[in-house]
Structures are given as structure tokens and as C-alpha cells.
Short mmCIF file of C-alpha atoms in Angstrom, two decimals:
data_model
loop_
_atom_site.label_atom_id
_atom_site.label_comp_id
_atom_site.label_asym_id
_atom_site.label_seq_id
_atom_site.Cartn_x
_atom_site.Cartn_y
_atom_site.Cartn_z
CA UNK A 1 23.22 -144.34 28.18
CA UNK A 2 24.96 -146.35 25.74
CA UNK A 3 28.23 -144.83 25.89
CA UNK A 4 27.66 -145.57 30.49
CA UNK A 5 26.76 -149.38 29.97
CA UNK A 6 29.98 -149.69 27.10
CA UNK A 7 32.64 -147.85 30.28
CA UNK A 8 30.81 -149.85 32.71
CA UNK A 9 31.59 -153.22 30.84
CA UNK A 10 34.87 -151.96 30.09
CA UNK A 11 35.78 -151.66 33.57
CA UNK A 12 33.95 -155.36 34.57
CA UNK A 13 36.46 -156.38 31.64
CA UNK A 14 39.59 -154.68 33.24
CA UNK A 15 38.44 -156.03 36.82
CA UNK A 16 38.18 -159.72 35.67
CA UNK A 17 41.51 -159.17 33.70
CA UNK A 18 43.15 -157.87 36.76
CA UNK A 19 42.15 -160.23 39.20
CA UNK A 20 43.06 -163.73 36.56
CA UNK A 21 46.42 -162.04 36.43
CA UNK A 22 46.89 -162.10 39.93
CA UNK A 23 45.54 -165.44 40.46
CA UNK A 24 47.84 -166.54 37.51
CA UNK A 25 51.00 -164.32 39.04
CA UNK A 26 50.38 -166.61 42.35
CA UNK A 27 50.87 -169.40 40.60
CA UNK A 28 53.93 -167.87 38.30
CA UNK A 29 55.73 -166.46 42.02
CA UNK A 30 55.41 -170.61 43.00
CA UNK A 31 57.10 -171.65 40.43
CA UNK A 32 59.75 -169.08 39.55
CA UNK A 33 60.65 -168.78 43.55
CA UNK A 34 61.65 -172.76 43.75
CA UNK A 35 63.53 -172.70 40.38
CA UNK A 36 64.94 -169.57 41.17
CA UNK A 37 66.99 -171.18 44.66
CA UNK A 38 67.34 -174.68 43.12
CA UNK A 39 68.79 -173.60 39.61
CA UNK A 40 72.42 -172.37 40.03
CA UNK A 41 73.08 -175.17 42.78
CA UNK A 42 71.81 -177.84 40.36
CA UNK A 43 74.32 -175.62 37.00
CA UNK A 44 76.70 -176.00 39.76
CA UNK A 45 76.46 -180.17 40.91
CA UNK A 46 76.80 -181.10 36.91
CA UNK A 47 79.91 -178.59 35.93
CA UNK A 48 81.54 -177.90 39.26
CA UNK A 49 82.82 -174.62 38.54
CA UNK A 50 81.20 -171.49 39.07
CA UNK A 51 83.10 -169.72 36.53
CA UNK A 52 81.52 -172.39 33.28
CA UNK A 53 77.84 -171.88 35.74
CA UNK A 54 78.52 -168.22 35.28
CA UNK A 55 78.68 -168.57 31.56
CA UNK A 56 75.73 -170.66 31.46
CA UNK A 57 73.41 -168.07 33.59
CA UNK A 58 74.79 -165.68 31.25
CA UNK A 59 73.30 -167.60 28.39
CA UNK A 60 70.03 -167.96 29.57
CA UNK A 61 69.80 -164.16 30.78
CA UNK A 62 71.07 -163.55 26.83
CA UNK A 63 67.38 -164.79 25.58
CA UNK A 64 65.30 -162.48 29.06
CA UNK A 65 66.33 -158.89 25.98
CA UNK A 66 67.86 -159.82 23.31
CA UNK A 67 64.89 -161.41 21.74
CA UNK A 68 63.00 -158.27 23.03
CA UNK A 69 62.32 -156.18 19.91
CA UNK A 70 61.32 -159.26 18.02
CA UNK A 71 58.82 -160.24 21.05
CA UNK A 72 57.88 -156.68 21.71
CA UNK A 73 57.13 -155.95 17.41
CA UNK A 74 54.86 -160.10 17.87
CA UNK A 75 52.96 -158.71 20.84
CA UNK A 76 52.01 -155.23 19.60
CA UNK A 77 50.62 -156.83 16.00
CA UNK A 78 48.67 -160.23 17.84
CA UNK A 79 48.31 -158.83 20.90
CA UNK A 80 49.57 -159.17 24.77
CA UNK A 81 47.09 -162.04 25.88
CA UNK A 82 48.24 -164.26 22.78
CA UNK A 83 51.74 -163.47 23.57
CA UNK A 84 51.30 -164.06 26.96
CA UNK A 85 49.76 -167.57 26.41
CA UNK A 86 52.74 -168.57 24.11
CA UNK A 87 54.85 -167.76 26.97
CA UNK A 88 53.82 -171.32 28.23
CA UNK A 89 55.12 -173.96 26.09
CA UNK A 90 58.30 -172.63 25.79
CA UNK A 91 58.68 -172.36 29.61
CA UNK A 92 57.90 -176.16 29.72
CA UNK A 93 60.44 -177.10 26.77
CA UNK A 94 63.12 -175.66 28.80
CA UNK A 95 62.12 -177.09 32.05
CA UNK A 96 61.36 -180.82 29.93
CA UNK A 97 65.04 -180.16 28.47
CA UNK A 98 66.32 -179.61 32.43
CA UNK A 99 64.53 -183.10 33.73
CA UNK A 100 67.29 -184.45 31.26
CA UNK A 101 70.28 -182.43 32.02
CA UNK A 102 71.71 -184.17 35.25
CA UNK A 103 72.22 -187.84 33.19
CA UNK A 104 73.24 -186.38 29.75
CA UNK A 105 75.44 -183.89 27.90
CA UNK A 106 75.26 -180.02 28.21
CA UNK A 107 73.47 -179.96 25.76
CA UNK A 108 70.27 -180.20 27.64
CA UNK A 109 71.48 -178.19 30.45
CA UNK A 110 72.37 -175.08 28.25
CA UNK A 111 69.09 -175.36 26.15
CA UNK A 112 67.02 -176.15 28.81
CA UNK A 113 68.15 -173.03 30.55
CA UNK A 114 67.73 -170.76 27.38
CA UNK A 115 64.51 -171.75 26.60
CA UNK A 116 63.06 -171.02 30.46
CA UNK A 117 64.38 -167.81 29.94
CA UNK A 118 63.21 -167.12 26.64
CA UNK A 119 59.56 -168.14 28.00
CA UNK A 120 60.75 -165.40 30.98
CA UNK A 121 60.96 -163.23 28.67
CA UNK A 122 57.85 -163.90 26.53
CA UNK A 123 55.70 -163.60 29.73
CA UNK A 124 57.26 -161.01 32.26
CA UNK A 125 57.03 -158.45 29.32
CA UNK A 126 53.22 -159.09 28.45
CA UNK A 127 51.86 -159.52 31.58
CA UNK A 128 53.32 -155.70 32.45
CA UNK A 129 51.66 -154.12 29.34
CA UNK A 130 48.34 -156.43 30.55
CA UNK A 131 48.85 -154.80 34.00
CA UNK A 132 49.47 -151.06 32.32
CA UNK A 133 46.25 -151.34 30.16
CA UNK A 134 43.45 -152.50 32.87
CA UNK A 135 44.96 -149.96 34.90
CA UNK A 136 43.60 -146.27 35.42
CA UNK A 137 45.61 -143.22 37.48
CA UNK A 138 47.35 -145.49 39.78
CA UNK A 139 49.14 -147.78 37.88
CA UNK A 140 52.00 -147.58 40.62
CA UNK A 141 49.35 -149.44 43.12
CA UNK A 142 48.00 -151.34 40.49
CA UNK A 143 51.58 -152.54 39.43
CA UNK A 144 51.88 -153.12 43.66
CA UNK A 145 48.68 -155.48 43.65
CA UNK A 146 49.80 -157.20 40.97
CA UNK A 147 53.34 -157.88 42.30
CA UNK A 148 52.08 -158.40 45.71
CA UNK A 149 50.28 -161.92 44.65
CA UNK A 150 53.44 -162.69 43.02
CA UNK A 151 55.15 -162.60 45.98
CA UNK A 152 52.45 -164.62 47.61
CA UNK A 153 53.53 -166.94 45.60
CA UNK A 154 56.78 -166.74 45.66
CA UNK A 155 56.40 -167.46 49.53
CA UNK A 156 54.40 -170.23 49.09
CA UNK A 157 57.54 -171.80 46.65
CA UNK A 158 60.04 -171.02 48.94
CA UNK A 159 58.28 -172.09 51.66
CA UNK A 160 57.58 -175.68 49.68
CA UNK A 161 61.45 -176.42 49.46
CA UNK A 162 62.45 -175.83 53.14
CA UNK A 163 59.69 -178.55 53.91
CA UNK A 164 60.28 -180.84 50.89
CA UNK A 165 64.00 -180.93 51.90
CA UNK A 166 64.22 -185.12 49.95
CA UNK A 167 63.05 -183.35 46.29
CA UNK A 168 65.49 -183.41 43.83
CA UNK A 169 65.49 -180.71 41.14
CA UNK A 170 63.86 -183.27 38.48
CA UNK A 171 60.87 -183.46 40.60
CA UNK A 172 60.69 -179.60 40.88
CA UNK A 173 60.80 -179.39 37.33
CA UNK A 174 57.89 -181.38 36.63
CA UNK A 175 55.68 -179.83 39.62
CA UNK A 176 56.72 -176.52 38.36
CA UNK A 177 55.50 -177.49 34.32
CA UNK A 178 52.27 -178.85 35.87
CA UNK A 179 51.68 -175.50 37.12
CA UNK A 180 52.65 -173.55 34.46
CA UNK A 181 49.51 -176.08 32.27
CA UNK A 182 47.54 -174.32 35.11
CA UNK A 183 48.11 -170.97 34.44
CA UNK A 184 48.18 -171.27 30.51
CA UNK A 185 44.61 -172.10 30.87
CA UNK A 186 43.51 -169.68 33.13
CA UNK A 187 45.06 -166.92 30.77
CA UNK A 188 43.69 -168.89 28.09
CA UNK A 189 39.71 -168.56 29.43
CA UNK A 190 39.52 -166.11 31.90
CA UNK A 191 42.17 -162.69 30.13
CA UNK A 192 41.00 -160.76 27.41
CA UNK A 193 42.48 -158.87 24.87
CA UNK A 194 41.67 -154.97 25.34
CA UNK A 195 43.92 -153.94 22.03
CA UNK A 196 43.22 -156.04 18.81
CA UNK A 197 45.36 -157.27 16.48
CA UNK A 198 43.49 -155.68 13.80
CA UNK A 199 44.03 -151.76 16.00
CA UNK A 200 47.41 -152.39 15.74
CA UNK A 201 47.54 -153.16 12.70
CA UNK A 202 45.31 -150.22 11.67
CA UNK A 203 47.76 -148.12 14.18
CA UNK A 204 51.05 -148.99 12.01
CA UNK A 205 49.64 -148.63 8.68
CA UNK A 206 49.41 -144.48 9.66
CA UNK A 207 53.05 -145.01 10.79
CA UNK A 208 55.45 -144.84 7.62
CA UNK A 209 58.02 -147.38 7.08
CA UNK A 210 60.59 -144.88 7.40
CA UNK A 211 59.65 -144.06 11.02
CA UNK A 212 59.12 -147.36 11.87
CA UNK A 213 63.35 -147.52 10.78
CA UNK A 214 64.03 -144.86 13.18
CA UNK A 215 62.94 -146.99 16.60
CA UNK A 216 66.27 -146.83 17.32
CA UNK A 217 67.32 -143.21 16.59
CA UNK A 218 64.42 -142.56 18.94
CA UNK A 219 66.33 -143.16 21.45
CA UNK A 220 69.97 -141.53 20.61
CA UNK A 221 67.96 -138.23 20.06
CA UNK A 222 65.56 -137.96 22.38
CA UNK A 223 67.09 -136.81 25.82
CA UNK A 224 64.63 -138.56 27.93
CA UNK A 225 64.73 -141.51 25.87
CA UNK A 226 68.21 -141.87 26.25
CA UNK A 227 68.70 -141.09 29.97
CA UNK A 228 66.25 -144.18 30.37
CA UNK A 229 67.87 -146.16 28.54
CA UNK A 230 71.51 -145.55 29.47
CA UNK A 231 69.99 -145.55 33.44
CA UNK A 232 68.07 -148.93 33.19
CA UNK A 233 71.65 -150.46 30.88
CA UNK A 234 73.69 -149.28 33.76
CA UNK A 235 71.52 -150.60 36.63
CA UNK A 236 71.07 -154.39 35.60
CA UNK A 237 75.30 -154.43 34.74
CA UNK A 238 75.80 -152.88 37.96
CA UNK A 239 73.96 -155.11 40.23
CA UNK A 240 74.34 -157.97 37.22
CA UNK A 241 77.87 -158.61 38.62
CA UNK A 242 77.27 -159.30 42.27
CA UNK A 243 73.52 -161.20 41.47
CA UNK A 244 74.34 -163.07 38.36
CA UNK A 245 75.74 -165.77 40.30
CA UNK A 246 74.70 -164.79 43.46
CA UNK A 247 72.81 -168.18 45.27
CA UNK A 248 75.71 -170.09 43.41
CA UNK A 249 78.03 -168.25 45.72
CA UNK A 250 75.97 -168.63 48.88
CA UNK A 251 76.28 -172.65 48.39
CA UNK A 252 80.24 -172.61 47.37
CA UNK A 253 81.16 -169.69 49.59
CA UNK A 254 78.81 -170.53 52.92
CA UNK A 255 78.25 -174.12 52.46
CA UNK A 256 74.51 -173.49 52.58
CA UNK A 257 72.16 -176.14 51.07
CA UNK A 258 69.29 -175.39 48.81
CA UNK A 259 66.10 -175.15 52.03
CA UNK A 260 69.18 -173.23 53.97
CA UNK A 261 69.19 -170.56 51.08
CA UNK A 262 65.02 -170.73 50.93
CA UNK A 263 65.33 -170.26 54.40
CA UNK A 264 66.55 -166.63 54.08
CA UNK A 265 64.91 -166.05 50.56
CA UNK A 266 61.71 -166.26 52.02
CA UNK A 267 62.30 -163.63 54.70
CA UNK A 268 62.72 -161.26 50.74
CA UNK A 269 60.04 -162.31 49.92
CA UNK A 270 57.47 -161.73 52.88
CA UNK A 271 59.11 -158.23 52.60
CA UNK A 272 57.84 -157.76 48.89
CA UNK A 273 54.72 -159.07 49.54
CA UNK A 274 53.58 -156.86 52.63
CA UNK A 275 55.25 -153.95 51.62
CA UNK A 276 54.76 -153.88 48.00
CA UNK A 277 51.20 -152.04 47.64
CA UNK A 278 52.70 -149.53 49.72
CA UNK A 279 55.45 -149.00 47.65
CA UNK A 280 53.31 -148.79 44.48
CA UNK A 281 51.66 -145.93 46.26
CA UNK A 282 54.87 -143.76 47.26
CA UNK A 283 55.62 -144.20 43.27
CA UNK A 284 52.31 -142.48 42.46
CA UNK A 285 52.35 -139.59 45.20
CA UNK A 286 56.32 -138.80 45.69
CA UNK A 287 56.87 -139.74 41.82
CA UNK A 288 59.24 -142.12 39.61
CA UNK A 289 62.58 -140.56 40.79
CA UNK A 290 62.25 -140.58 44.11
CA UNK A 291 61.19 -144.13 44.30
CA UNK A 292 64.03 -145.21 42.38
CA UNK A 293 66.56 -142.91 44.89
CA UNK A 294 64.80 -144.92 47.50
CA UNK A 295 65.19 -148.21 45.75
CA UNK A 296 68.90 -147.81 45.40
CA UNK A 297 69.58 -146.61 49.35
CA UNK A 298 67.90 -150.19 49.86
CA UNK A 299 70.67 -151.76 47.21
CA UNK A 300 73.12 -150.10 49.28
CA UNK A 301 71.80 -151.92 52.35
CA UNK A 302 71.83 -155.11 50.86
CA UNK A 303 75.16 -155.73 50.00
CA UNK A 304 76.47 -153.76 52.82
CA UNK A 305 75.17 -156.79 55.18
CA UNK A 306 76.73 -159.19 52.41
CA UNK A 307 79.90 -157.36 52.69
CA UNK A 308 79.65 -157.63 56.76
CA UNK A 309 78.93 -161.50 56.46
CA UNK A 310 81.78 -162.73 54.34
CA UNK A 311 84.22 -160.76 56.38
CA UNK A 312 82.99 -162.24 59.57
CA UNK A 313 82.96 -165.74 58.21
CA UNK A 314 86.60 -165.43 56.62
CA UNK A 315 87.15 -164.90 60.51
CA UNK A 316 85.64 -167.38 61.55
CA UNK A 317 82.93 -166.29 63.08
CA UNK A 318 79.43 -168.22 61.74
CA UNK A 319 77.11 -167.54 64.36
CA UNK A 320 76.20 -163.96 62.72
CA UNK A 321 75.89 -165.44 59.18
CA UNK A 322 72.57 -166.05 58.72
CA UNK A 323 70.80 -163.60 60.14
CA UNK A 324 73.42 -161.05 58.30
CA UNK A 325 71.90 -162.89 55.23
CA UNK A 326 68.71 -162.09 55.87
CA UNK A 327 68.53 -158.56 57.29
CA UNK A 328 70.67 -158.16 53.59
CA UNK A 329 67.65 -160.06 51.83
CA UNK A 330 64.93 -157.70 53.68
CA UNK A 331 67.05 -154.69 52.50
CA UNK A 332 67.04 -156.20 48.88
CA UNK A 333 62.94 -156.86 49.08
CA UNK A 334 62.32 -153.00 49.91
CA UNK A 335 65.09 -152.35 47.20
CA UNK A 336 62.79 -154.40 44.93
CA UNK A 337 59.19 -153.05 45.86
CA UNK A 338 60.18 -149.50 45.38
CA UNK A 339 61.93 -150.08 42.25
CA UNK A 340 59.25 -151.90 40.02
CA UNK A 341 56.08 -149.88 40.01
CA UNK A 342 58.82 -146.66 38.56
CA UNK A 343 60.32 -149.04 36.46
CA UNK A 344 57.09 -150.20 34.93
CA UNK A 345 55.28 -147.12 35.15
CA UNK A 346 58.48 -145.29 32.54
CA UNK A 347 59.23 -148.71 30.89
CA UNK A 348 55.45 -148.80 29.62
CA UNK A 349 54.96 -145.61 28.53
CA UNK A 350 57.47 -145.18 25.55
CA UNK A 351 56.88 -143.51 22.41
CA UNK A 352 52.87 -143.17 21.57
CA UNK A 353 52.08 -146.68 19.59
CA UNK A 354 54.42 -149.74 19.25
CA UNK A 355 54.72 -149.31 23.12
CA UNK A 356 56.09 -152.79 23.63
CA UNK A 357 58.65 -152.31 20.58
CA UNK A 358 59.80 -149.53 22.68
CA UNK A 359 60.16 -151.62 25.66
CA UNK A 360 61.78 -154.33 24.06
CA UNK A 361 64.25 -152.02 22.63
CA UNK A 362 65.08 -150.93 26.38
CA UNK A 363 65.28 -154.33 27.17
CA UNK A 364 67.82 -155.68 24.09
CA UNK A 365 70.47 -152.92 25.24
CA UNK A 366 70.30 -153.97 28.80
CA UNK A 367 70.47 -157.28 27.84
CA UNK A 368 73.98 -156.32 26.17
CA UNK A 369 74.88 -155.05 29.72
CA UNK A 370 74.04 -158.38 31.61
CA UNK A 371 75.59 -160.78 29.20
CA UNK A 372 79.22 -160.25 30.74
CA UNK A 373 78.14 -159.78 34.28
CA UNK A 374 77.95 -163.99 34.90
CA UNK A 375 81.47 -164.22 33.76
CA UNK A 376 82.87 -161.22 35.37
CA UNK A 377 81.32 -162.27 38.73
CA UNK A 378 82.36 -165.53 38.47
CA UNK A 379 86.08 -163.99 37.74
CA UNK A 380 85.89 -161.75 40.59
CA UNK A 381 84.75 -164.56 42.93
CA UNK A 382 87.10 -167.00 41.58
CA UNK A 383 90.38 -165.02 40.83
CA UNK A 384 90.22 -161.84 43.37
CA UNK A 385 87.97 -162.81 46.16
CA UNK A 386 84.25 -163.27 47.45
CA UNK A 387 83.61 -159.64 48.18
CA UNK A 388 84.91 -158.51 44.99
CA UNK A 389 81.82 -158.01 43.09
CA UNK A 390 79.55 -156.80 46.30
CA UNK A 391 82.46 -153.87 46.50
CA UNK A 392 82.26 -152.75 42.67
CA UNK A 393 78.53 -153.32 42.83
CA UNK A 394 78.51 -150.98 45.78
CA UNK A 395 80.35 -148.25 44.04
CA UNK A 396 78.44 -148.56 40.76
CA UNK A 397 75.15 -147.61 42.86
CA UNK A 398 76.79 -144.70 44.20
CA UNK A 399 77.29 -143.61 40.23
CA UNK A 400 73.71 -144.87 39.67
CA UNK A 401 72.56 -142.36 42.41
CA UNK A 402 74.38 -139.49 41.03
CA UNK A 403 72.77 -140.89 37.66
CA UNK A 404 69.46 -140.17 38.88
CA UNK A 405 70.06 -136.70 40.53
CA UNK A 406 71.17 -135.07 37.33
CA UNK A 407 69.02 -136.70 34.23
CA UNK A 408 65.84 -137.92 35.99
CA UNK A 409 64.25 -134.69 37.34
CA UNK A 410 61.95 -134.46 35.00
CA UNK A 411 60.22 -137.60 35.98
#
């Protein structure tokens, strides 16, 4: 009877856990979606280059993995929710820094953006591992709900700068760290903390030092290990080179203003949001691989359109453009949704304890992928020509493809 009333409350416990981290990934998609079209625009008005705004979105993605090990080794000893929570100030000391940037040195622009990405990075990770452990069988659906509300959100955000065309970035800055207070506390009150610090603890103290030195070795020897890794690397460089810059190039490239680029965005992000419980459920029934063979054909689509856009404007013909953009966008969005529940689902679920060391280990070497991709797009864009990087991204998925065919089987 006991042990009935203890799985019952532990399942009221995952339930409430769930359902604060959707309300809280509403409020995250809000956010994130009107920094995400407003950010490389506003790099862009203070240096006037997109080569130097490549460099400084190459930065910032720098401190989304290579702090990962670090963050991964914090959250396994004090836990995800604590992690989680700290997530929040450092989001707002970047986005304070920002407020700054336009009137003073680059100094505030480049720290500002490293810090928002460092709080990225602090809270994308944790909330997954929340998501994996109030989950049961279907963590692909569960992973779908989950992203679903974010995408709510991230409608909602989008949405908010087509209508508040007069805001300037300052004043999305500030609504943005107002919201981010609002989801600190809800993590704060209303998330708890199924793994305790003092499990892990108990957890690494049967682990020997000297296995705790071979994280890394892990992953050389292991086959599956290192297909992931080498797959995951591969992907974000790939698609690193064309995106890295990418709503930077829509405004220098198209002309296209800020609510122009929401405009199309938002059509992405509608997709993700209908679409993305479904997609969490085609990970769990046709499995990890075939999701992900699926999520590339999408990646094809996307820059495909791209492709078909810049060569019609270069000839002059505009009236094409933006619905081009946004038939790419919708392609992207079902790229997205059938990507993340496999990617989650295999990124989670690394070695047997220090699960989020082993994701942040994943995460560090594909951070060494992106940090050249900023530069090289902006290179490509700058010294060969617009459709440079959608080209080489195009052929690097066609590798990625083949990638998948021949190591991932087993999964």
C-alpha cells in the first residue's frame, strides 16, 4: 500500500513538474523568439559589417558548449532545478549589458552577448534532463509537449514585434528580463528536484577517480559513443555556416526590416508548434534514425527555397521573395520538430550516471565545430557570394545523410 501511495505521489510530482516547465517554456519561447529576430540586426546597426557581427555571434555561441562539461559536472552534483534557476541571472546580466551596448564601446555588446548565451546554455541543458526525468516510455512525445509550448511562445514573441513595429531593441531587452524574473520564480516554487544532490554525490563516490578521468576516452572507444558525437559535431558545423548569420543576411541581402523577418519567422514557428507532438511520436514508433533521416530531407527543403529566392532576386524579380522565405521557414520548422525529440532522447541517455557530464561533453566538441561557422559564413557571404554557404550547407547534409545510413542503425 505504501510502496502505491509513494508511485502515486511520484507521478503527482512528475505531473506538476511537467506542466511548470511548460508554463515556464511559454514564457522562455516569448522571449528567446523576439531576441532571436532583433539580435543580429541590432550586432549589425552598431558595427556595420557582417563579417566583425559574424565574429561576435561566434562568441556568444562559444559560451552555448564550451562551458558544457563544467555546467553538466555543477548540475549532476546540485542538481537540474538549482541549475536551472541559476540560468536566470545570468540571462539578465547579458541582456542589462545589451540595454548599454548601442551608446557605448563593444565592450558591452560582446559581453552582453556572451553572457545571454552562457545563461542559454545553463538553462536549455537542464530543462532537457528535467524533461527526460518526469518522463516515462514516451519521452519522444513528452519532449514534443514540452517543445510544443515553447513554440507557443515563440509565436506569441514573434507575433509581439510585427505589431510593436516603434520598439527599439532596448525596450525588448528590458520586457524580455522582466519575463525571465517571471519564470525564475515559477521554477523557483512550483519544480522540484527528483535527483538530490546528496544521490549524486553518493552515485560518484562508487565511481573511482580514475574513471571519472576517462569521460573522455569514453567516447574515442566506444563506437556508439563516437558515431554520436562525430554525427551531432558535424551537423551544427554543417548547418552552422549558412544559420550563424542567417537573419543578418536576410536584412543586408533582402532589405527586410526586423517585423518583415518576424513576419516569415512566425509562419516556423506555427509549424513547430502544431506539428511538434506529432513528431515526438514518429521518434518513439519509427525510432531515432529515421526521425533524424526525416529531419535532414526537411534541411534539404529549406535551403533549397533559400537557394531559389536569392537567385530570383539577383534577377530582379521580388514578387516571389517572401513567400519563397517562408515555404523555406515551414520546411526548416518540420526539419526542427523531427530532429529534437531523437536528439534529446540519445543526447540524454549517455553513459549510466554523470548523464549531464556526458551531455556536456557532446556539447563542448560541437561547440568547437560552431565557433568558425560565424566567420566562415560571413566570408562566404562577403567575399564569394550570398548563396555560398546555402550551397556547401546543402552538400554537407547530403554527407550527413550518408552519415546516418552507415553508423546509426543501431538506434
Amino acid at each position: 500500500m505504501n510502496d502505491l501511495n509513494n508511485s502515486k505521489n511520484a507521478n503527482n510530482i512528475k505531473t506538476k513538474n511537467l506542466i511548470a516547465l511548460s508554463v515556464t517554456k511559454i514564457i522562455h519561447g516569448f522571449g528567446t523568439a523576439m531576441f532571436a529576430v532583433i539580435y543580429q540586426p541590432f550586432i549589425l546597426s552598431i558595427t556595420h559589417s557582417l563579417f566583425i557581427t559574424g565574429i561576435i555571434v561566434s562568441l556568444g555561441s562559444i559560451m552555448q558548449f564550451l562551458p558544457m562539461p563544467l555546467i553538466g559536472r555543477l548540475s549532476d552534483k546540485i542538481g537540474h532545478k538549482n541549475s536551472l534557476i541559476a540560468s536566470i541571472p545570468i540571462y539578465i546580466l547579458g541582456l542589462f549589458s545589451l540595454v548599454f551596448a548601442e551608446s557605448n564601446t563593444y565592450f558591452y555588446l560582446i559581453f552582453g552577448i556572451i553572457m545571454y548565451f552562457l545563461g542559454f546554455t545553463f538553462n536549455n541543458m537542464n530543462a532537457q534532463f528535467l524533461v527526460a526525468e518526469n518522463s516515462g516510455k514516451s519521452k519522444g512525445l513528452m519532449y514534443g509537449i514540452i517543445f510544443a509550448s515553447y513554440f507557443i511562445g515563440t509565436i506569441m514573441g514573434n507575433s509581439f514585434i510585427i505589431l510593436g513595429m516603434g520598439f527599439n531593441s532596448q525596450f525588448i531587452f528590458m520586457l524580455f528580463i522582466t519575463m525571465l524574473i517571471i519564470e525564475g520564480i515559477i521554477q523557483y516554487f512550483f519544480i522540484s528536484n527528483n535527483i538530490s544532490a546528496k544521490k549524486v554525490m553518493t552515485e560518484e563516490k562508487i565511481e573511482s577517480k580514475s574513471d571519472d578521468d576517462k569521460m573522455w576516452l569514453k567516447f574515442i572507444k566506444n563506437r556508439r559513443m563516437r558515431a554520436i558525437l562525430i554525427f551531432f559535431t558535424l551537423d551544427i558545423f554543417i548547418y552552422g555556416i549558412s544559420l550563424s548569420i542567417y537573419y543578418g543576411g536576410l536584412n543586408d541581402y533582402y532589405h527586410l526590416a526586423t517585423n518583415q523577418i518576424s513576419s516569415i519567422v512566425i509562419w516556423m514557428n506555427i509549424t513547430n508548434m502544431v506539428f511538434q507532438i506529432p513528431a515526438g511520436r514518429i521518434a518513439d514508433k519509427l525510432g531515432k534514425m529515421k526521425s533524424l533521416l526525416l529531419s535532414e530531407c526537411f534541411g534539404l527543403g529549406f535551403f533549397a527555397f533559400n537557394i531559389a529566392a536569392a537567385i530570383l532576386w539577383a534577377n530582379s524579380i521580388t514578387e516571389t521573395i517572401i513567400p519563397l522565405l517562408i515555404f523555406g521557414h515551414i520546411s526548416f520548422a518540420f526539419s526542427i520538430v523531427t530532429f529534437i525529440p531523437s536528439e534529446q532522447i540519445i543526447l540524454t541517455d549517455l553513459g549510466k550516471n554523470k548523464k549531464a557530464e556526458s551531455y556536456g561533453v557532446v556539447a563542448f566538441v560541437r561547440g568547437i565545430g560552431y565557433i568558425p561557422t560565424g566567420v566562415i559564413g560571413g566570408i562566404l557571404i562577403e567575399k564569394v557570394n550570398y548563396l555560398a554557404p546555402f550551397i556547401i550547407t546543402s552538400i554537407g547534409i547530403v554527407f550527413e545523410i550518408w552519415f546516418l545510413l552507415k553508423y546509426f542503425k543501431h538506434e
